[in-house]
Amino acid sequence: MDRNFQPIRPNFGDLCQ
């Protein structure tokens, strides 16, 4: 899961919400 966890990705913003 850590590997997929990348804050540099635009998708991360949507997931954070």
N, CA, C and O atoms as a DFTB+ gen file, in Angstrom:
68 C
 N C O
     1  1       0.853      -1.205       0.000
     2  2       0.000       0.000       0.000
     3  2       0.888       1.254       0.000
     4  3       0.541       2.270      -0.603
     5  1       1.991       1.171       0.658
     6  2       2.903       2.326       0.722
     7  2       3.348       2.727      -0.678
     8  3       3.540       3.907      -0.972
     9  1       3.509       1.721      -1.537
    10  2       3.991       1.991      -2.896
    11  2       2.946       2.819      -3.644
    12  3       3.299       3.760      -4.355
    13  1       1.695       2.487      -3.495
    14  2       0.624       3.213      -4.192
    15  2       0.380       4.573      -3.551
    16  3      -0.170       5.481      -4.175
    17  1       0.790       4.695      -2.317
    18  2       0.558       5.948      -1.579
    19  2       1.545       7.027      -2.026
    20  3       2.642       7.136      -1.477
    21  1       1.153       7.828      -3.028
    22  2       2.061       8.877      -3.521
    23  2       1.343      10.228      -3.563
    24  3       0.468      10.440      -4.403
    25  1       1.709      11.141      -2.658
    26  2       1.105      12.473      -2.568
    27  2       1.423      13.320      -3.804
    28  3       0.775      14.334      -4.062
    29  1       2.427      12.884      -4.554
    30  2       2.827      13.653      -5.741
    31  2       1.817      13.442      -6.872
    32  3       1.841      14.155      -7.876
    33  1       0.941      12.469      -6.703
    34  2      -0.039      12.158      -7.762
    35  2      -1.292      13.026      -7.601
    36  3      -1.661      13.366      -6.477
    37  1      -1.935      13.381      -8.681
    38  2      -3.153      14.200      -8.690
    39  2      -4.321      13.421      -8.072
    40  3      -5.256      14.016      -7.537
    41  1      -4.260      12.132      -8.150
    42  2      -5.331      11.288      -7.599
    43  2      -5.345      11.335      -6.077
    44  3      -6.389      11.173      -5.446
    45  1      -4.187      11.555      -5.509
    46  2      -4.056      11.586      -4.046
    47  2      -4.967      12.660      -3.449
    48  3      -5.583      12.440      -2.406
    49  1      -5.054      13.795      -4.091
    50  2      -5.899      14.887      -3.604
    51  2      -7.352      14.442      -3.498
    52  3      -8.038      14.762      -2.528
    53  1      -7.808      13.713      -4.487
    54  2      -9.202      13.248      -4.476
    55  2      -9.409      12.206      -3.383
    56  3     -10.454      12.180      -2.733
    57  1      -8.415      11.350      -3.182
    58  2      -8.522      10.299      -2.169
    59  2      -8.502      10.903      -0.773
    60  3      -9.187      10.427       0.132
    61  1      -7.718      11.944      -0.609
    62  2      -7.592      12.603       0.698
    63  2      -8.959      13.152       1.123
    64  3      -9.308      13.123       2.303
    65  1      -9.712      13.641       0.167
    66  2     -11.014      14.208       0.479
    67  2     -11.954      13.089       0.861
    68  3     -13.120      13.339       1.167
